[in-house]
Amino acid sequence: MTSAIGLSGLQKTYPGAPPVRALRNADLAINDNEFFTLLGPSGCGKTTLLRLMAGFEVPTGGKLTLFGEDIAHLPPEKRPINTVFQHYSLFPHMTVLENVAFGLKRLHKSDAEAKQVAQQMLDLVHLADFGDRKPGQLSGGQQQRVALARALAPQPRVLLLDEPLSALDLKLRQSMRAELKRLQRETGITFVFVTHDQEEALAMSDRIAVMSQGEIQQVGDPATIYEFPENRFVAEFIGDADFFEAEVLGGTEYKLSNGALLTGPRTEAAIGSQVTLFFRPEKAELKQSGSGLPGQVSEILYLGNSTDYVVDLAQGGALTVRSENHKDGTALADVGADVVVEIDPAAVRVVTT
Amino acid sequence: MTQKNDIRWLPGFNWVTLFFFLFLYLPLIILVVFSFNASRSATVWSGFSLEWYVKAFANDDIQRATKNSLIIAVFATVFATTMATMAALALSRNRAVKNKSLFGGVLILPLMVPEIVTAVATLTFFSAIGLSLGLGNIIIAHSVFCIPFAYLPIRARLDGMDESLEAAARDLYSNKWDTLRLITLPLLMPGILSGAMLAFIISLDDFIITLMVAEAGSTTLPIYIYSLVRVGITPEVNAISTVLLGVSVLIVTAAYLVEKKK
Ligand SMILES: Nc1ncnc2c1ncn2[C@@H]1O[C@H](COP(=O)(O)OP(=O)(O)OP(=O)(O)O)[C@@H](O)[C@H]1O
Ligand SMILES: [Mg+2]
């Protein structure tokens, strides 16, 4: 099966002194009918990659295909790809309906057909009665949905969305997440979604590509990205993690840099070599006594549905344990309490740095 | 705003303001008032009359000069605004154009060149190439010096326009021309209109350059008024000037309203 969008060795360098290498040798295959997310910190090249797909930038190297066809040098109007812009970019001098019908008219659909499809699209985003308004008379959330309807109306093969939710408040953002998922399912169009919000990415995506400094670090479904990050950047960027430098003792045994021993996964690394271990703070357990790493609670951060306990380890160093409170709402331990941190070997991961 | 910081509470503010506005507008008010004077005097009031307006409108020379001025202003405005729009589009939207700030600077440089220098240069140039097109000479000269005036509001509007709107149009299957026609120009129209109105007024009002390049028979209104004044100020001059003032105020107000309407 050919992928909806394929990149191989795709590069974009902006001229300047020094030149900015916004995208370096990106290889990626986005499947048809997939909700695919580009996730990464500010400046990592997400928008650049999206603009290359849309046709607003020309790559400086590599290949870009749409269903197997090379599109790297096609102008935007020749690509069956539409974009939802970050600030919506609705045409202020046209009504909502004219905005949504714009792409259809440009594709030489008859006025009647364009109008009818545009109205269907407005129904789809629950704005059926807003067709006669100007974009300036809508709230941010409504403008957002018009932008979606406008981009979906010509039935593109791929829909690109550049941080479409970032200008909305928290509640609206959460309801729009569900809305976007629904639209993707109902239309069957491939969505390429850009965000720097890891929670959003995990909640919505079929697959995620994590980017950093113009490079794709890892591609996978949300659970794989969260549970088995391939390197320290991905582990740190998605969720929280406690890291340790450790020496491989052989088998499943590791010696942490503070001298403590820890059991983890089997590794290919040679005995005596240095590796980085990490685990998610919610996978460790805080105990009054028992086997594990002894220490003292130095700080408590109450998060509502859970609490973070920062534990100073007796042998040096510190780590964070995330735990639910007792059912009656009381904390597991107070600041200053002596505790033992138990880490299940199955929760420990080895990453390359 | 607190009372303390409000400039209106500074001592003497009212008087300074009053003086300022009198200084600016008293001469104009006197000119307008005396255009309605019944007698020939431009200094002693002797009753209301529209006589001078009737005289002015009936004067063949004034009619001819007005016609010349309007023809020149209309053509110069169309040429200058078209050029200015193209220049603004090239300098703010075309990625292939290099040295944008240099060209932008050169474009508005004529605003800073003393007009008499431009006038002499234009005259010398026209006689050097032997150009003698009657009104055409003046139209060419006006078109040229009106370009920067038309350019500034157009460029300002274009710079304030979100480029992603044009990107969105391209994304939705419009080619470059359709994007220009359907998105850029409609949104730019207020800037183009105020640029055009500015160019129109500047052309209508120009004296020095016109005086230099005008040939016999291409007298414009400002030049004709000047020739009248040299003979002596009459309420007739006041009447034409008042009409001219009225036209300017009308156009400036229209430009302001268009700009405000976005
Ligand atoms: N037109 C341009 N000219 C030069 N450099 C650019 C241009 N556009 C982007 N860059 C640079 O390329 C890099 C990647 O930018 P890009 O906009 O793709 O990042 P991003 O991941 O979308 O970031 P954000 O989350 O802040 O939107 C940045 O270092 C940026 O400064
Ligand atoms: Mg971006």
XYZ file of C-alpha atoms and ligand atoms in Angstrom:
647
model
C 0.000 0.000 0.000
C 1.391 3.400 -0.881
C 1.410 5.877 1.954
C -0.662 9.049 1.819
C 2.414 11.163 2.349
C 5.956 9.939 2.009
C 9.147 11.772 2.860
C 12.537 10.428 2.059
C 15.618 12.374 2.999
C 13.504 15.524 2.899
C 15.466 18.674 3.727
C 14.707 22.340 4.125
C 17.423 24.876 4.760
C 16.432 28.539 4.977
C 19.051 30.822 3.475
C 20.710 33.268 5.831
C 23.890 33.748 7.756
C 24.185 31.162 9.138
C 21.610 29.160 7.151
C 18.854 27.584 9.258
C 18.568 23.822 8.798
C 14.889 23.631 9.730
C 14.439 20.060 8.446
C 17.249 17.528 8.094
C 16.882 14.268 6.209
C 13.372 13.436 7.287
C 12.070 9.951 6.420
C 8.437 9.321 7.131
C 5.434 7.439 5.786
C 1.996 8.699 6.770
C -0.744 6.168 6.102
C -4.018 6.842 4.380
C -6.935 7.568 6.702
C -4.635 8.136 9.639
C -4.690 10.783 12.365
C -0.999 11.585 12.363
C 0.617 14.078 14.729
C 3.870 16.011 14.473
C 4.939 16.765 18.020
C 7.929 18.739 19.194
C 9.118 21.833 21.023
C 8.958 25.319 19.547
C 11.314 25.810 16.616
C 11.843 22.110 15.899
C 10.557 22.424 12.335
C 6.926 21.276 12.551
C 5.500 24.228 10.652
C 8.293 23.965 8.112
C 7.390 20.341 7.404
C 3.707 21.239 7.127
C 4.456 24.135 4.763
C 6.512 21.773 2.599
C 3.555 19.390 2.406
C 1.158 22.246 1.602
C 3.481 23.663 -1.052
C 4.296 27.020 0.545
C 7.965 26.051 0.723
C 10.121 24.161 -1.752
C 12.413 21.493 -0.270
C 16.159 21.966 -0.614
C 16.660 18.221 -0.901
C 14.978 14.827 -0.737
C 11.642 13.498 -1.947
C 8.066 14.326 -1.041
C 5.271 12.133 -2.373
C 1.481 12.135 -2.186
C 0.098 8.638 -2.785
C 3.323 7.771 -4.539
C 3.370 10.818 -6.791
C 6.221 13.319 -6.469
C 4.713 16.666 -5.430
C 7.789 18.485 -4.139
C 7.616 21.156 -6.819
C 3.872 21.485 -7.353
C 2.405 24.860 -6.351
C -0.112 24.722 -3.466
C -3.146 25.107 -5.748
C -2.203 21.946 -7.643
C -2.110 19.743 -4.526
C -5.232 18.006 -3.237
C -4.137 18.997 0.253
C -5.810 21.654 2.411
C -4.625 23.479 5.483
C -6.264 24.706 8.670
C -4.145 27.685 9.640
C -3.143 28.470 13.203
C -4.966 31.807 13.188
C -7.762 30.486 10.957
C -7.042 33.024 8.167
C -10.680 33.299 7.139
C -11.317 35.788 4.335
C -12.741 38.791 6.188
C -14.537 40.268 3.174
C -16.583 37.142 2.491
C -19.434 35.568 4.411
C -18.927 32.309 6.248
C -20.686 30.407 3.463
C -18.554 32.094 0.769
C -15.458 31.199 2.758
C -16.436 27.538 2.892
C -17.463 27.516 -0.776
C -14.238 29.231 -1.904
C -12.209 26.090 -2.637
C -15.121 24.397 -4.417
C -15.642 27.400 -6.697
C -11.941 27.456 -7.528
C -12.284 23.808 -8.519
C -14.942 24.978 -11.012
C -17.911 23.462 -9.247
C -21.177 25.158 -10.159
C -22.456 27.854 -7.823
C -25.352 25.697 -6.739
C -23.200 22.673 -5.988
C -20.556 24.729 -4.172
C -23.229 26.318 -2.025
C -24.868 23.014 -1.246
C -21.642 21.266 -0.249
C -20.569 24.321 1.783
C -23.855 24.210 3.653
C -23.358 20.485 4.350
C -19.906 21.267 5.720
C -21.336 23.954 7.989
C -23.866 21.399 9.237
C -21.013 18.999 9.899
C -19.266 21.511 12.177
C -22.562 22.548 13.818
C -22.656 26.040 12.319
C -25.623 25.540 9.995
C -27.196 28.915 10.792
C -24.055 31.024 10.564
C -23.570 31.035 6.788
C -24.576 34.665 6.281
C -22.314 36.138 8.927
C -18.893 37.638 8.355
C -15.986 35.877 10.094
C -15.469 38.951 12.290
C -18.856 38.295 13.892
C -17.897 34.855 15.198
C -16.172 33.727 18.377
C -12.724 32.163 18.205
C -14.105 28.643 18.533
C -16.657 29.250 15.786
C -14.016 30.725 13.455
C -11.958 27.632 14.116
C -14.797 25.416 12.966
C -15.391 27.536 9.858
C -11.708 27.127 9.033
C -12.153 23.363 9.382
C -15.245 23.338 7.197
C -13.489 25.462 4.574
C -10.513 23.115 4.433
C -12.654 19.968 4.380
C -15.171 21.158 1.783
C -13.079 20.373 -1.323
C -12.529 16.852 0.090
C -8.739 16.935 0.063
C -6.729 13.708 0.216
C -4.834 15.114 3.195
C -5.762 17.786 5.736
C -2.963 19.710 7.450
C -3.637 21.361 10.809
C -1.052 23.707 12.347
C -1.693 23.993 16.080
C -5.372 24.646 15.382
C -6.367 24.494 19.039
C -3.665 26.638 20.575
C -5.715 29.850 20.515
C -8.682 28.299 22.332
C -9.287 28.108 26.065
C -8.918 24.809 27.910
C -12.561 23.662 27.896
C -13.080 24.538 24.246
C -9.811 22.858 23.379
C -10.941 19.630 24.997
C -14.273 19.579 23.173
C -12.548 20.419 19.881
C -10.255 17.419 20.348
C -13.233 15.088 20.307
C -14.716 17.062 17.417
C -11.560 16.701 15.336
C -11.409 12.969 16.001
C -15.034 12.644 14.934
C -14.468 14.644 11.731
C -11.455 12.547 10.852
C -13.432 9.316 11.324
C -16.484 10.556 9.431
C -14.605 12.008 6.470
C -11.924 9.330 6.228
C -9.406 12.020 5.264
C -5.797 11.700 6.400
C -5.108 14.318 9.095
C -1.616 15.647 9.740
C -1.848 17.530 12.984
C 0.856 19.754 14.467
C 1.092 20.465 18.171
C 3.603 21.051 20.916
C 1.138 19.796 23.506
C 2.054 16.198 24.358
C -1.225 15.506 26.099
C -3.136 16.565 22.982
C -0.902 14.378 20.840
C -1.353 11.302 23.040
C -5.115 11.744 23.282
C -5.867 12.248 19.589
C -3.335 10.492 17.412
C -3.183 7.144 15.689
C 0.537 7.712 15.385
C 2.943 10.419 16.480
C 6.260 11.627 15.107
C 8.346 13.339 17.774
C 10.635 16.004 16.324
C 13.591 17.894 17.705
C 15.881 20.379 15.998
C 14.768 19.509 12.502
C 15.017 15.763 12.965
C 12.395 13.104 13.490
C 13.306 11.347 16.719
C 10.733 8.575 16.837
C 7.537 7.507 15.111
C 4.977 5.291 16.804
C 1.529 4.973 18.305
C 0.932 6.947 21.508
C 1.448 3.992 23.876
C 4.731 3.006 22.244
C 5.990 6.573 22.293
C 5.096 6.939 25.958
C 6.107 3.474 27.187
C 9.108 2.746 24.995
C 10.790 5.993 23.982
C 13.893 5.305 21.942
C 16.006 8.107 23.328
C 16.278 10.462 26.213
C 14.766 13.412 24.307
C 11.544 11.535 23.577
C 11.347 10.189 27.134
C 11.769 13.679 28.547
C 9.474 15.467 26.131
C 6.540 13.059 26.527
C 5.415 12.855 30.126
C 7.727 12.967 33.134
C 10.597 10.632 33.832
C 13.240 9.887 36.460
C 16.640 9.297 34.891
C 19.680 7.447 36.248
C 23.124 6.914 34.866
C 24.012 3.284 35.521
C 26.649 0.614 34.869
C 25.603 -2.714 33.336
C 26.408 -5.549 35.752
C 25.096 -8.274 33.476
C 21.774 -10.054 33.195
C 19.150 -7.686 34.470
C 21.271 -6.029 37.154
C 22.444 -2.397 37.096
C 24.557 -0.341 39.447
C 23.324 3.259 39.715
C 25.807 6.126 39.852
C 25.015 6.584 43.555
C 26.045 2.987 44.217
C 22.564 1.513 44.689
C 21.590 -1.658 42.830
C 18.524 -1.829 40.590
C 16.885 -4.616 38.615
C 15.685 -3.708 35.157
C 15.244 -5.117 31.681
C 17.722 -7.328 29.885
C 20.086 -5.265 27.713
C 22.387 -5.864 24.775
C 24.932 -3.436 26.201
C 28.245 -4.982 27.272
C 28.949 -5.687 30.923
C 30.617 -2.681 32.514
C 29.302 -0.175 29.976
C 27.383 2.942 30.971
C 23.698 3.311 30.100
C 20.809 5.605 31.022
C 17.844 4.102 32.830
C 14.518 5.748 33.400
C 11.052 5.048 34.682
C 7.806 6.978 34.793
C 7.135 8.483 38.250
C 3.659 6.905 38.427
C 5.189 3.426 38.040
C 7.263 3.628 41.223
C 5.693 2.976 44.599
C 6.147 4.772 47.860
C 6.345 2.337 50.823
C 6.905 2.789 54.564
C 9.382 -0.087 54.544
C 10.513 -2.959 52.368
C 13.079 -3.609 49.678
C 13.940 -0.755 47.326
C 15.736 2.571 47.414
C 15.517 4.175 50.885
C 15.182 7.952 51.239
C 13.347 10.873 52.749
C 10.445 12.896 51.332
C 11.768 16.418 50.699
C 8.908 18.000 48.817
C 5.247 17.353 48.014
C 3.424 18.731 44.955
C -0.331 18.234 45.092
C -1.767 17.830 41.568
C -5.395 17.016 42.369
C -5.808 13.562 40.861
C -2.343 12.604 42.085
C 0.571 13.873 44.158
C 4.276 14.137 43.325
C 6.671 13.166 46.128
C 10.269 14.255 45.687
C 12.437 11.751 47.564
C 16.058 12.450 48.523
C 17.757 9.061 48.318
C 19.886 7.916 51.238
C 22.729 6.988 48.874
C 22.602 10.357 47.082
C 20.489 11.845 44.305
C 16.776 12.407 44.180
C 13.768 11.053 42.288
C 10.077 11.781 41.931
C 7.283 9.340 42.656
C 3.751 10.082 41.472
C 0.980 8.440 43.406
C -2.737 8.681 43.949
C -3.796 9.826 47.387
C -5.488 7.449 49.829
C -9.186 6.976 49.101
C -10.056 9.266 52.019
C -7.914 12.006 50.456
C -4.985 11.906 52.849
C -1.416 11.919 51.550
C 0.793 8.809 51.509
C 3.589 10.529 53.413
C 4.504 13.922 54.842
C 7.588 15.996 54.167
C 10.467 14.557 56.212
C 9.039 11.025 56.383
C 11.457 8.129 55.848
C 10.259 6.022 52.926
C 11.330 3.304 50.539
C 10.837 3.677 46.778
C 9.964 0.401 45.117
C 10.550 0.173 41.355
C 9.133 -2.791 39.470
C 11.844 -4.129 37.111
C 9.221 -4.209 34.326
C 8.824 -0.415 34.614
C 12.506 0.335 34.061
C 13.654 1.254 30.527
C 17.098 1.630 29.024
C 17.542 4.514 26.594
C 20.350 5.832 24.507
C 21.202 9.423 25.287
C -6.642 58.273 32.409
C -6.154 60.046 35.725
C -6.617 63.794 35.955
C -2.980 64.269 36.791
C -1.715 62.657 33.614
C -4.304 64.174 31.351
C -2.663 66.857 29.246
C -5.875 68.858 29.431
C -5.136 69.720 33.048
C -1.848 71.419 32.297
C -2.012 75.182 32.990
C -2.768 77.256 29.903
C -3.769 74.256 27.824
C -7.011 75.866 26.664
C -5.327 79.039 25.491
C -2.541 77.288 23.672
C -5.039 75.063 21.908
C -7.207 77.998 20.920
C -4.230 79.924 19.590
C -3.032 76.896 17.670
C -6.329 76.354 15.899
C -6.782 80.071 15.172
C -3.301 80.169 13.696
C -4.108 77.201 11.484
C -7.590 78.036 10.381
C -8.196 81.793 10.724
C -6.716 82.601 7.295
C -8.888 79.925 5.712
C -11.978 81.146 7.518
C -11.346 84.717 6.358
C -10.834 83.505 2.800
C -14.096 81.585 2.823
C -16.047 84.409 4.467
C -14.885 87.030 2.001
C -15.717 84.837 -0.951
C -19.321 85.663 -0.045
C -18.682 89.397 0.234
C -21.023 91.647 -1.729
C -18.430 94.278 -2.573
C -15.138 93.994 -4.399
C -13.128 94.414 -1.219
C -11.296 91.469 0.266
C -10.956 93.197 3.618
C -14.193 95.084 4.358
C -17.422 93.132 4.781
C -20.437 94.637 3.073
C -23.068 91.929 3.000
C -23.697 88.391 1.710
C -23.689 87.576 -1.987
C -23.017 84.652 -4.325
C -22.042 87.047 -7.085
C -18.388 86.000 -7.147
C -19.218 82.359 -7.465
C -21.467 83.114 -10.409
C -18.701 85.201 -11.954
C -16.067 82.573 -11.339
C -18.135 79.776 -12.824
C -18.942 81.887 -15.870
C -15.299 82.796 -16.484
C -14.002 80.978 -19.575
C -10.395 81.029 -18.418
C -11.313 79.501 -15.085
C -13.374 76.849 -16.818
C -10.495 75.958 -19.086
C -7.990 75.888 -16.229
C -10.313 73.735 -14.127
C -10.804 71.312 -16.987
C -7.030 71.073 -17.470
C -6.468 70.530 -13.764
C -9.076 67.777 -13.584
C -7.807 65.980 -16.692
C -4.252 66.078 -15.365
C -5.276 64.973 -11.873
C -7.407 62.068 -13.085
C -4.756 60.682 -15.430
C -1.908 61.269 -12.988
C -3.910 59.571 -10.225
C -4.660 56.517 -12.328
C -1.052 56.150 -13.480
C 0.525 56.884 -10.115
C -1.848 54.614 -8.181
C -1.357 51.745 -10.610
C 2.425 52.065 -10.425
C 2.350 52.461 -6.652
C 0.154 49.380 -6.225
C 2.452 47.275 -8.358
C 5.517 48.576 -6.527
C 3.949 47.868 -3.142
C 2.988 44.329 -4.188
C 6.456 43.638 -5.546
C 8.220 45.025 -2.512
C 6.090 43.363 0.115
C 5.020 40.090 -1.505
C 7.496 39.000 -4.188
C 10.205 36.816 -2.708
C 12.281 37.034 -5.873
C 12.846 40.778 -5.450
C 16.152 41.456 -3.753
C 17.221 44.633 -1.905
C 13.653 45.457 -0.945
C 14.490 48.182 1.560
C 16.790 49.890 -0.931
C 14.075 50.021 -3.588
C 11.514 51.084 -1.016
C 13.767 53.961 0.002
C 14.441 55.053 -3.562
C 10.723 54.983 -4.230
C 9.844 57.483 -1.533
C 12.981 59.587 -1.913
C 11.190 62.143 -4.158
C 9.216 63.144 -1.043
C 12.430 64.525 0.399
C 13.813 66.198 -2.727
C 12.966 69.924 -2.782
C 10.186 70.398 -5.290
C 11.974 73.168 -7.150
C 14.828 70.755 -7.851
C 12.436 68.161 -9.242
C 10.772 70.895 -11.285
C 14.003 72.118 -12.848
C 15.173 68.556 -13.450
C 11.903 67.601 -15.127
C 11.944 70.701 -17.328
C 15.549 70.096 -18.369
C 14.802 66.464 -19.076
C 11.731 67.196 -21.179
C 13.493 69.796 -23.294
C 16.539 67.555 -23.654
C 14.457 64.764 -25.178
C 12.271 67.286 -26.987
C 9.054 66.068 -25.414
C 6.161 68.348 -26.233
C 2.796 66.755 -25.605
C 0.941 69.720 -24.117
C -1.038 68.418 -21.150
C 0.781 65.113 -21.583
C 3.969 66.657 -20.267
C 2.248 67.740 -17.093
C 0.496 64.396 -16.721
C 3.816 62.573 -16.940
C 5.451 64.912 -14.434
C 2.523 64.632 -12.018
C 2.308 60.865 -12.317
C 5.928 60.622 -11.298
C 5.824 62.770 -8.198
C 2.450 61.367 -7.104
C 3.775 57.791 -6.972
C 5.343 58.043 -3.499
C 2.214 59.694 -2.096
C 0.043 56.914 -3.450
C 2.591 54.290 -2.453
C 2.737 55.032 1.264
C -0.867 54.233 2.277
C -0.988 51.228 -0.066
C 2.201 49.799 1.350
C 1.072 50.439 4.927
C -2.177 48.601 4.280
C -0.380 45.716 2.587
C 2.087 45.353 5.440
C -0.789 45.235 7.898
C -2.493 42.464 5.922
C -2.049 38.894 7.042
C -0.069 37.054 4.382
C -1.601 33.793 5.465
C -4.859 34.913 3.829
C -3.141 34.746 0.474
C -1.576 31.437 1.460
C -5.056 30.158 2.361
C -6.361 31.151 -1.074
C -3.475 29.365 -2.805
C -4.140 26.369 -0.591
C -7.770 26.400 -1.753
C -6.863 26.010 -5.409
C -6.516 29.662 -6.538
C -3.585 30.413 -8.771
C -1.574 33.613 -8.294
C -3.837 35.747 -10.463
C -7.052 34.601 -8.854
C -5.516 35.173 -5.438
C -4.593 38.720 -6.430
C -8.041 39.333 -7.882
C -10.147 37.671 -5.191
C -8.176 38.236 -2.003
C -5.296 40.707 -2.190
C -6.884 43.516 -4.213
C -10.276 43.535 -2.460
C -8.572 43.658 0.925
C -6.090 46.260 -0.305
C -8.798 48.486 -1.807
C -9.082 50.938 1.119
C -5.328 51.545 0.891
C -5.520 51.968 -2.878
C -8.416 54.417 -2.547
C -6.693 56.562 0.041
C -3.501 56.465 -2.024
C -5.463 57.557 -5.088
C -7.220 60.376 -3.244
C -3.952 61.631 -1.858
C -2.404 61.553 -5.334
C -5.444 63.372 -6.747
C -5.192 66.219 -4.253
C -1.442 66.531 -4.600
C -1.788 66.750 -8.367
C -4.727 69.169 -8.250
C -2.785 71.441 -5.929
C 0.638 71.352 -7.549
C 2.149 74.670 -8.549
C 5.920 74.696 -8.910
C 6.427 71.689 -11.159
C 3.373 72.562 -13.237
C 4.579 76.131 -13.706
C 7.899 74.834 -15.010
C 6.640 72.231 -17.443
C 3.346 73.813 -18.558
C 3.322 75.027 -22.125
C 1.062 77.766 -23.440
C -2.533 76.584 -23.292
C -2.022 74.122 -20.473
C -2.670 76.509 -17.606
C -3.973 74.756 -14.527
C -6.160 76.166 -11.800
C -3.401 76.929 -9.239
C -1.402 78.732 -11.915
C -4.412 80.678 -13.084
C -5.237 81.673 -9.495
C -1.678 82.853 -9.038
C -1.899 85.000 -12.148
C -5.123 86.543 -10.816
C -3.559 87.259 -7.442
C -0.707 89.080 -9.058
C -3.223 91.548 -10.446
C -4.863 91.921 -7.054
C -6.854 89.834 -4.614
C -10.506 89.770 -5.599
C -13.371 87.878 -4.027
C -13.434 85.886 -7.255
C -10.106 84.363 -6.265
C -11.580 83.679 -2.866
C -14.530 81.955 -4.470
C -12.427 79.601 -6.631
C -10.141 78.902 -3.711
C -13.114 78.076 -1.532
C -14.402 75.608 -4.104
C -10.959 74.042 -4.328
C -10.801 73.863 -0.545
C -14.235 72.253 -0.469
C -13.160 69.590 -2.972
C -10.005 68.832 -0.947
C -11.902 68.557 2.331
C -14.435 66.272 0.678
C -11.771 63.972 -0.705
C -9.747 63.858 2.499
C -12.882 63.076 4.488
C -13.802 60.338 2.053
C -10.289 58.889 2.303
C -10.525 58.971 6.077
C -13.910 57.251 6.099
C -12.764 54.574 3.674
C -9.679 53.907 5.773
C -11.733 53.768 8.964
C -14.255 51.376 7.486
C -11.341 48.980 6.915
N 11.095 31.800 6.568
C 12.089 31.443 7.393
N 13.337 31.928 7.219
C 14.350 31.560 8.027
N 14.220 30.729 9.069
C 13.008 30.208 9.317
C 11.869 30.550 8.503
N 10.794 29.887 8.988
C 11.231 29.186 10.052
N 12.562 29.367 10.255
C 13.390 28.727 11.299
O 13.295 27.336 11.129
C 13.198 26.671 12.365
C 11.937 25.837 12.424
O 10.818 26.701 12.382
P 9.325 26.180 12.409
O 8.449 27.359 12.226
O 9.187 25.069 11.445
O 9.186 25.633 13.896
P 7.927 25.042 14.664
O 8.286 23.684 15.075
O 6.709 25.217 13.856
O 7.861 25.962 15.949
P 6.588 26.528 16.746
O 6.095 25.433 17.626
O 7.167 27.662 17.542
O 5.587 26.983 15.735
C 13.253 27.761 13.417
O 14.579 27.827 13.902
C 12.885 29.004 12.680
O 13.523 30.112 13.247
Mg 4.903 26.373 14.063
